[in-house]
Amino acid sequence: DQQVKQNSPSLSVQEGRISILNCDYTNSMFDYFLWYKKYPAEGPTFLISISSIKDKNEDGRFTVFLNKSAKHLSLHIVPSQPGDSAVYFCAAQGGGGADGLTFGKGTHLIIQP
Amino acid sequence: EAGVAQSPRYKIIEKRQSVAFWCNPISGHATLYWYQQILGQGPKLLIQFQNNGVVDDSQLPKDRFSAERLKGVDSTLKIQPAKLEDSAVYLCASSLRDLQAQFFGPGTRLTVL
């Protein structure tokens, strides 16, 4: 069973607008959540993370929101830029941040000029 | 700071052959992970090392996969014998400590014919 779900395989957004990527999880033992960005033929690159004790974390154009009661998190990118076009993976971690990551299937974000 | 190094980048073998992948983590990173990413899926954890000890290998198919991390630095992942379904990208990641992001190498793309 999938413990981390990204239900949108792809998302198309106009340059300059907000991109919102969503992620749901089922395991209440997860206590650390991360977003990774992946370009073709490269490994995933860490983007931003959030601990389960917070509901928001911001880093430049990237903001992650966590709703623990709904077991839902989202990544907001404002404003979206052409270089943001990539596959975005949501990942979750238990064990106080010591375990391996459980990934979703990814969302392919396409930024249109 | 150098990133996670992996080799080879690409490997093509026939089923029932054996293959080995090598990973050199970021200097000073105590925790090392191997993930398998099948096309269209998110990475799946195979094994996690803390220094040279195994922390989690619950998802490693031990009848054909093996991994070691000698001296707590470099690591090798071996498949013997390979099956068609082992075709995937094998990613190595490392992290400094708990609640720190994992940094990924570029991966090794394995094709089993």
mmCIF file of N, CA and C in Angstrom, chain B residues 2-91:
data_model
loop_
_atom_site.group_PDB
_atom_site.id
_atom_site.type_symbol
_atom_site.label_atom_id
_atom_site.label_comp_id
_atom_site.label_asym_id
_atom_site.label_seq_id
_atom_site.Cartn_x
_atom_site.Cartn_y
_atom_site.Cartn_z
ATOM 1 N N ALA B 2 32.171 18.288 -2.248
ATOM 2 C CA ALA B 2 31.794 17.314 -3.266
ATOM 3 C C ALA B 2 30.515 16.615 -2.853
ATOM 4 N N GLY B 3 29.735 16.244 -3.882
ATOM 5 C CA GLY B 3 28.477 15.552 -3.621
ATOM 6 C C GLY B 3 28.684 14.059 -3.511
ATOM 7 N N VAL B 4 27.580 13.323 -3.533
ATOM 8 C CA VAL B 4 27.614 11.868 -3.502
ATOM 9 C C VAL B 4 28.034 11.368 -4.881
ATOM 10 N N ALA B 5 29.058 10.505 -4.905
ATOM 11 C CA ALA B 5 29.546 9.965 -6.177
ATOM 12 C C ALA B 5 29.063 8.533 -6.354
ATOM 13 N N GLN B 6 28.668 8.207 -7.589
ATOM 14 C CA GLN B 6 28.243 6.847 -7.894
ATOM 15 C C GLN B 6 28.868 6.413 -9.207
ATOM 16 N N SER B 7 29.165 5.119 -9.298
ATOM 17 C CA SER B 7 29.620 4.569 -10.580
ATOM 18 C C SER B 7 29.227 3.103 -10.654
ATOM 19 N N PRO B 8 29.039 2.566 -11.885
ATOM 20 C CA PRO B 8 29.003 3.330 -13.126
ATOM 21 C C PRO B 8 27.713 4.127 -13.242
ATOM 22 N N ARG B 9 27.587 4.967 -14.242
ATOM 23 C CA ARG B 9 26.347 5.711 -14.448
ATOM 24 C C ARG B 9 25.319 4.864 -15.186
ATOM 25 N N TYR B 10 25.788 3.981 -16.042
ATOM 26 C CA TYR B 10 24.897 3.122 -16.818
ATOM 27 C C TYR B 10 25.497 1.712 -16.868
ATOM 28 N N LYS B 11 24.600 0.716 -16.870
ATOM 29 C CA LYS B 11 25.049 -0.663 -16.962
ATOM 30 C C LYS B 11 23.965 -1.484 -17.646
ATOM 31 N N ILE B 12 24.376 -2.272 -18.637
ATOM 32 C CA ILE B 12 23.455 -3.172 -19.329
ATOM 33 C C ILE B 12 23.998 -4.579 -19.149
ATOM 34 N N ILE B 13 23.156 -5.478 -18.640
ATOM 35 C CA ILE B 13 23.555 -6.870 -18.455
ATOM 36 C C ILE B 13 22.433 -7.781 -18.902
ATOM 37 N N GLU B 14 22.746 -9.070 -19.024
ATOM 38 C CA GLU B 14 21.703 -10.049 -19.328
ATOM 39 C C GLU B 14 21.225 -10.670 -18.015
ATOM 40 N N LYS B 15 19.986 -11.153 -18.059
ATOM 41 C CA LYS B 15 19.441 -11.775 -16.842
ATOM 42 C C LYS B 15 20.341 -12.941 -16.430
ATOM 43 N N ARG B 16 20.385 -13.134 -15.133
ATOM 44 C CA ARG B 16 21.190 -14.163 -14.459
ATOM 45 C C ARG B 16 22.654 -13.747 -14.296
ATOM 46 N N GLN B 17 23.051 -12.627 -14.906
ATOM 47 C CA GLN B 17 24.408 -12.125 -14.651
ATOM 48 C C GLN B 17 24.439 -11.381 -13.332
ATOM 49 N N SER B 18 25.635 -11.064 -12.866
ATOM 50 C CA SER B 18 25.786 -10.297 -11.638
ATOM 51 C C SER B 18 26.293 -8.897 -11.966
ATOM 52 N N VAL B 19 26.026 -7.967 -11.038
ATOM 53 C CA VAL B 19 26.429 -6.578 -11.247
ATOM 54 C C VAL B 19 26.687 -5.941 -9.889
ATOM 55 N N ALA B 20 27.578 -4.956 -9.870
ATOM 56 C CA ALA B 20 27.890 -4.245 -8.628
ATOM 57 C C ALA B 20 27.922 -2.748 -8.878
ATOM 58 N N PHE B 21 27.413 -2.012 -7.903
ATOM 59 C CA PHE B 21 27.398 -0.553 -7.962
ATOM 60 C C PHE B 21 28.207 -0.011 -6.786
ATOM 61 N N TRP B 22 28.839 1.135 -7.020
ATOM 62 C CA TRP B 22 29.679 1.737 -5.989
ATOM 63 C C TRP B 22 29.181 3.130 -5.621
ATOM 64 N N CYS B 23 29.310 3.475 -4.342
ATOM 65 C CA CYS B 23 28.882 4.792 -3.869
ATOM 66 C C CYS B 23 29.914 5.356 -2.896
ATOM 67 N N ASN B 24 30.235 6.625 -3.076
ATOM 68 C CA ASN B 24 31.083 7.352 -2.136
ATOM 69 C C ASN B 24 30.277 8.522 -1.588
ATOM 70 N N PRO B 25 29.894 8.497 -0.320
ATOM 71 C CA PRO B 25 29.025 9.547 0.227
ATOM 72 C C PRO B 25 29.777 10.852 0.455
ATOM 73 N N ILE B 26 29.027 11.865 0.841
ATOM 74 C CA ILE B 26 29.633 13.144 1.200
ATOM 75 C C ILE B 26 30.508 12.935 2.434
ATOM 76 N N SER B 27 31.683 13.534 2.418
ATOM 77 C CA SER B 27 32.633 13.356 3.505
ATOM 78 C C SER B 27 32.013 13.710 4.854
ATOM 79 N N GLY B 28 32.158 12.800 5.800
ATOM 80 C CA GLY B 28 31.642 13.061 7.142
ATOM 81 C C GLY B 28 30.227 12.586 7.385
ATOM 82 N N HIS B 29 29.534 12.179 6.329
ATOM 83 C CA HIS B 29 28.156 11.707 6.491
ATOM 84 C C HIS B 29 28.152 10.282 7.015
ATOM 85 N N ALA B 30 27.541 10.105 8.183
ATOM 86 C CA ALA B 30 27.574 8.803 8.836
ATOM 87 C C ALA B 30 26.536 7.830 8.263
ATOM 88 N N THR B 31 25.438 8.382 7.761
ATOM 89 C CA THR B 31 24.345 7.513 7.308
ATOM 90 C C THR B 31 24.329 7.442 5.795
ATOM 91 N N LEU B 32 24.224 6.220 5.289
ATOM 92 C CA LEU B 32 24.213 5.989 3.839
ATOM 93 C C LEU B 32 23.019 5.122 3.505
ATOM 94 N N TYR B 33 22.360 5.447 2.389
ATOM 95 C CA TYR B 33 21.150 4.749 1.954
ATOM 96 C C TYR B 33 21.307 4.310 0.489
ATOM 97 N N TRP B 34 20.712 3.176 0.179
ATOM 98 C CA TRP B 34 20.547 2.748 -1.220
ATOM 99 C C TRP B 34 19.043 2.690 -1.505
ATOM 100 N N TYR B 35 18.645 3.299 -2.634
ATOM 101 C CA TYR B 35 17.258 3.281 -3.072
ATOM 102 C C TYR B 35 17.192 2.684 -4.479
ATOM 103 N N GLN B 36 16.053 2.082 -4.780
ATOM 104 C CA GLN B 36 15.762 1.594 -6.127
ATOM 105 C C GLN B 36 14.605 2.406 -6.681
ATOM 106 N N GLN B 37 14.791 2.988 -7.873
ATOM 107 C CA GLN B 37 13.698 3.730 -8.502
ATOM 108 C C GLN B 37 13.336 3.091 -9.831
ATOM 109 N N ILE B 38 12.171 2.454 -9.865
ATOM 110 C CA ILE B 38 11.637 1.873 -11.087
ATOM 111 C C ILE B 38 10.915 2.970 -11.858
ATOM 112 N N LEU B 39 10.956 2.889 -13.164
ATOM 113 C CA LEU B 39 10.367 3.913 -14.019
ATOM 114 C C LEU B 39 8.925 4.218 -13.627
ATOM 115 N N GLY B 40 8.642 5.508 -13.415
ATOM 116 C CA GLY B 40 7.287 5.926 -13.081
ATOM 117 C C GLY B 40 6.963 5.857 -11.598
ATOM 118 N N GLN B 41 7.921 5.435 -10.793
ATOM 119 C CA GLN B 41 7.714 5.320 -9.355
ATOM 120 C C GLN B 41 8.657 6.263 -8.606
ATOM 121 N N GLY B 42 8.360 6.450 -7.322
ATOM 122 C CA GLY B 42 9.312 7.154 -6.484
ATOM 123 C C GLY B 42 10.389 6.188 -6.002
ATOM 124 N N PRO B 43 11.517 6.703 -5.532
ATOM 125 C CA PRO B 43 12.565 5.822 -5.007
ATOM 126 C C PRO B 43 12.057 4.992 -3.826
ATOM 127 N N LYS B 44 12.531 3.756 -3.759
ATOM 128 C CA LYS B 44 12.166 2.856 -2.657
ATOM 129 C C LYS B 44 13.430 2.462 -1.907
ATOM 130 N N LEU B 45 13.397 2.608 -0.580
ATOM 131 C CA LEU B 45 14.575 2.290 0.232
ATOM 132 C C LEU B 45 14.882 0.791 0.172
ATOM 133 N N LEU B 46 16.148 0.474 -0.090
ATOM 134 C CA LEU B 46 16.603 -0.911 -0.045
ATOM 135 C C LEU B 46 17.335 -1.204 1.265
ATOM 136 N N ILE B 47 18.267 -0.334 1.637
ATOM 137 C CA ILE B 47 19.078 -0.576 2.822
ATOM 138 C C ILE B 47 19.619 0.731 3.358
ATOM 139 N N GLN B 48 19.763 0.784 4.679
ATOM 140 C CA GLN B 48 20.288 1.962 5.364
ATOM 141 C C GLN B 48 21.436 1.530 6.272
ATOM 142 N N PHE B 49 22.572 2.248 6.150
ATOM 143 C CA PHE B 49 23.741 2.005 7.007
ATOM 144 C C PHE B 49 23.948 3.202 7.941
ATOM 145 N N GLN B 50 24.339 2.915 9.160
ATOM 146 C CA GLN B 50 24.829 3.943 10.078
ATOM 147 C C GLN B 50 26.278 3.574 10.341
ATOM 148 N N ASN B 51 27.189 4.412 9.858
ATOM 149 C CA ASN B 51 28.627 4.057 9.811
ATOM 150 C C ASN B 51 28.744 2.742 9.027
ATOM 151 N N ASN B 52 29.277 1.664 9.570
ATOM 152 C CA ASN B 52 29.367 0.446 8.771
ATOM 153 C C ASN B 52 28.385 -0.621 9.228
ATOM 154 N N GLY B 53 27.409 -0.234 10.054
ATOM 155 C CA GLY B 53 26.398 -1.165 10.521
ATOM 156 C C GLY B 53 25.078 -0.984 9.798
ATOM 157 N N VAL B 54 24.352 -2.086 9.569
ATOM 158 C CA VAL B 54 23.059 -2.036 8.900
ATOM 159 C C VAL B 54 21.974 -1.626 9.898
ATOM 160 N N VAL B 55 21.215 -0.574 9.552
ATOM 161 C CA VAL B 55 20.120 -0.108 10.398
ATOM 162 C C VAL B 55 18.795 -0.708 9.939
ATOM 163 N N ASP B 56 18.598 -0.760 8.616
ATOM 164 C CA ASP B 56 17.333 -1.252 8.073
ATOM 165 C C ASP B 56 17.596 -1.888 6.722
ATOM 166 N N ASP B 57 17.320 -3.172 6.598
ATOM 167 C CA ASP B 57 17.401 -3.849 5.290
ATOM 168 C C ASP B 57 16.139 -4.646 5.052
ATOM 169 N N SER B 58 15.022 -4.201 5.622
ATOM 170 C CA SER B 58 13.778 -4.958 5.562
ATOM 171 C C SER B 58 13.217 -5.059 4.146
ATOM 172 N N GLN B 59 13.568 -4.122 3.258
ATOM 173 C CA GLN B 59 13.044 -4.165 1.898
ATOM 174 C C GLN B 59 14.090 -4.641 0.887
ATOM 175 N N LEU B 60 15.187 -5.159 1.358
ATOM 176 C CA LEU B 60 16.232 -5.660 0.466
ATOM 177 C C LEU B 60 15.952 -7.125 0.130
ATOM 178 N N PRO B 61 15.811 -7.472 -1.167
ATOM 179 C CA PRO B 61 15.599 -8.888 -1.544
ATOM 180 C C PRO B 61 16.888 -9.678 -1.303
ATOM 181 N N LYS B 62 17.003 -10.229 -0.136
ATOM 182 C CA LYS B 62 18.287 -10.773 0.310
ATOM 183 C C LYS B 62 18.702 -12.040 -0.429
ATOM 184 N N ASP B 63 17.782 -12.650 -1.170
ATOM 185 C CA ASP B 63 18.169 -13.834 -1.923
ATOM 186 C C ASP B 63 19.059 -13.477 -3.110
ATOM 187 N N ARG B 64 19.014 -12.199 -3.534
ATOM 188 C CA ARG B 64 19.821 -11.828 -4.699
ATOM 189 C C ARG B 64 20.599 -10.528 -4.525
ATOM 190 N N PHE B 65 20.182 -9.704 -3.570
ATOM 191 C CA PHE B 65 20.837 -8.419 -3.337
ATOM 192 C C PHE B 65 21.688 -8.498 -2.073
ATOM 193 N N SER B 66 22.843 -7.849 -2.142
ATOM 194 C CA SER B 66 23.691 -7.704 -0.953
ATOM 195 C C SER B 66 24.356 -6.342 -0.988
ATOM 196 N N ALA B 67 24.689 -5.836 0.185
ATOM 197 C CA ALA B 67 25.350 -4.532 0.263
ATOM 198 C C ALA B 67 26.298 -4.532 1.442
ATOM 199 N N GLU B 68 27.350 -3.762 1.293
ATOM 200 C CA GLU B 68 28.282 -3.615 2.397
ATOM 201 C C GLU B 68 28.842 -2.198 2.416
ATOM 202 N N ARG B 69 29.296 -1.806 3.580
ATOM 203 C CA ARG B 69 29.901 -0.478 3.744
ATOM 204 C C ARG B 69 31.123 -0.654 4.637
ATOM 205 N N LEU B 70 32.215 -0.960 3.993
ATOM 206 C CA LEU B 70 33.449 -1.212 4.722
ATOM 207 C C LEU B 70 34.021 0.099 5.245
ATOM 208 N N LYS B 71 34.520 0.088 6.464
ATOM 209 C CA LYS B 71 35.171 1.240 7.094
ATOM 210 C C LYS B 71 34.243 2.442 7.210
ATOM 211 N N GLY B 72 32.941 2.210 7.052
ATOM 212 C CA GLY B 72 31.991 3.295 7.277
ATOM 213 C C GLY B 72 32.044 4.429 6.281
ATOM 214 N N VAL B 73 32.624 4.183 5.098
ATOM 215 C CA VAL B 73 32.696 5.252 4.100
ATOM 216 C C VAL B 73 32.011 4.773 2.811
ATOM 217 N N ASP B 74 32.801 4.233 1.853
ATOM 218 C CA ASP B 74 32.243 3.764 0.586
ATOM 219 C C ASP B 74 31.318 2.577 0.802
ATOM 220 N N SER B 75 30.436 2.382 -0.178
ATOM 221 C CA SER B 75 29.520 1.249 -0.120
ATOM 222 C C SER B 75 29.377 0.626 -1.502
ATOM 223 N N THR B 76 29.122 -0.679 -1.524
ATOM 224 C CA THR B 76 28.813 -1.364 -2.775
ATOM 225 C C THR B 76 27.491 -2.109 -2.621
ATOM 226 N N LEU B 77 26.723 -2.123 -3.686
ATOM 227 C CA LEU B 77 25.464 -2.860 -3.774
ATOM 228 C C LEU B 77 25.627 -3.875 -4.890
ATOM 229 N N LYS B 78 25.323 -5.132 -4.612
ATOM 230 C CA LYS B 78 25.491 -6.184 -5.604
ATOM 231 C C LYS B 78 24.172 -6.908 -5.861
ATOM 232 N N ILE B 79 23.978 -7.296 -7.111
ATOM 233 C CA ILE B 79 22.828 -8.099 -7.496
ATOM 234 C C ILE B 79 23.359 -9.365 -8.162
ATOM 235 N N GLN B 80 22.946 -10.515 -7.646
ATOM 236 C CA GLN B 80 23.428 -11.788 -8.193
ATOM 237 C C GLN B 80 22.449 -12.915 -7.871
ATOM 238 N N PRO B 81 21.768 -13.483 -8.844
ATOM 239 C CA PRO B 81 21.734 -13.130 -10.262
ATOM 240 C C PRO B 81 20.662 -12.079 -10.538
ATOM 241 N N ALA B 82 20.847 -11.300 -11.575
ATOM 242 C CA ALA B 82 19.886 -10.248 -11.914
ATOM 243 C C ALA B 82 18.664 -10.834 -12.620
ATOM 244 N N LYS B 83 17.517 -10.191 -12.382
ATOM 245 C CA LYS B 83 16.269 -10.532 -13.058
ATOM 246 C C LYS B 83 15.819 -9.323 -13.886
ATOM 247 N N LEU B 84 14.905 -9.580 -14.825
ATOM 248 C CA LEU B 84 14.404 -8.497 -15.676
ATOM 249 C C LEU B 84 13.818 -7.359 -14.844
ATOM 250 N N GLU B 85 13.115 -7.723 -13.752
ATOM 251 C CA GLU B 85 12.447 -6.703 -12.942
ATOM 252 C C GLU B 85 13.412 -5.846 -12.117
ATOM 253 N N ASP B 86 14.707 -6.169 -12.155
ATOM 254 C CA ASP B 86 15.693 -5.348 -11.450
ATOM 255 C C ASP B 86 16.091 -4.116 -12.270
ATOM 256 N N SER B 87 15.598 -4.021 -13.502
ATOM 257 C CA SER B 87 15.876 -2.837 -14.318
ATOM 258 C C SER B 87 15.311 -1.613 -13.615
ATOM 259 N N ALA B 88 16.186 -0.661 -13.286
ATOM 260 C CA ALA B 88 15.798 0.494 -12.487
ATOM 261 C C ALA B 88 17.008 1.421 -12.370
ATOM 262 N N VAL B 89 16.789 2.560 -11.739
ATOM 263 C CA VAL B 89 17.893 3.436 -11.353
ATOM 264 C C VAL B 89 18.191 3.171 -9.881
ATOM 265 N N TYR B 90 19.448 2.942 -9.574
ATOM 266 C CA TYR B 90 19.854 2.697 -8.191
ATOM 267 C C TYR B 90 20.532 3.961 -7.665
ATOM 268 N N LEU B 91 19.915 4.504 -6.636
ATOM 269 C CA LEU B 91 20.351 5.783 -6.077
ATOM 270 C C LEU B 91 21.009 5.573 -4.719
#
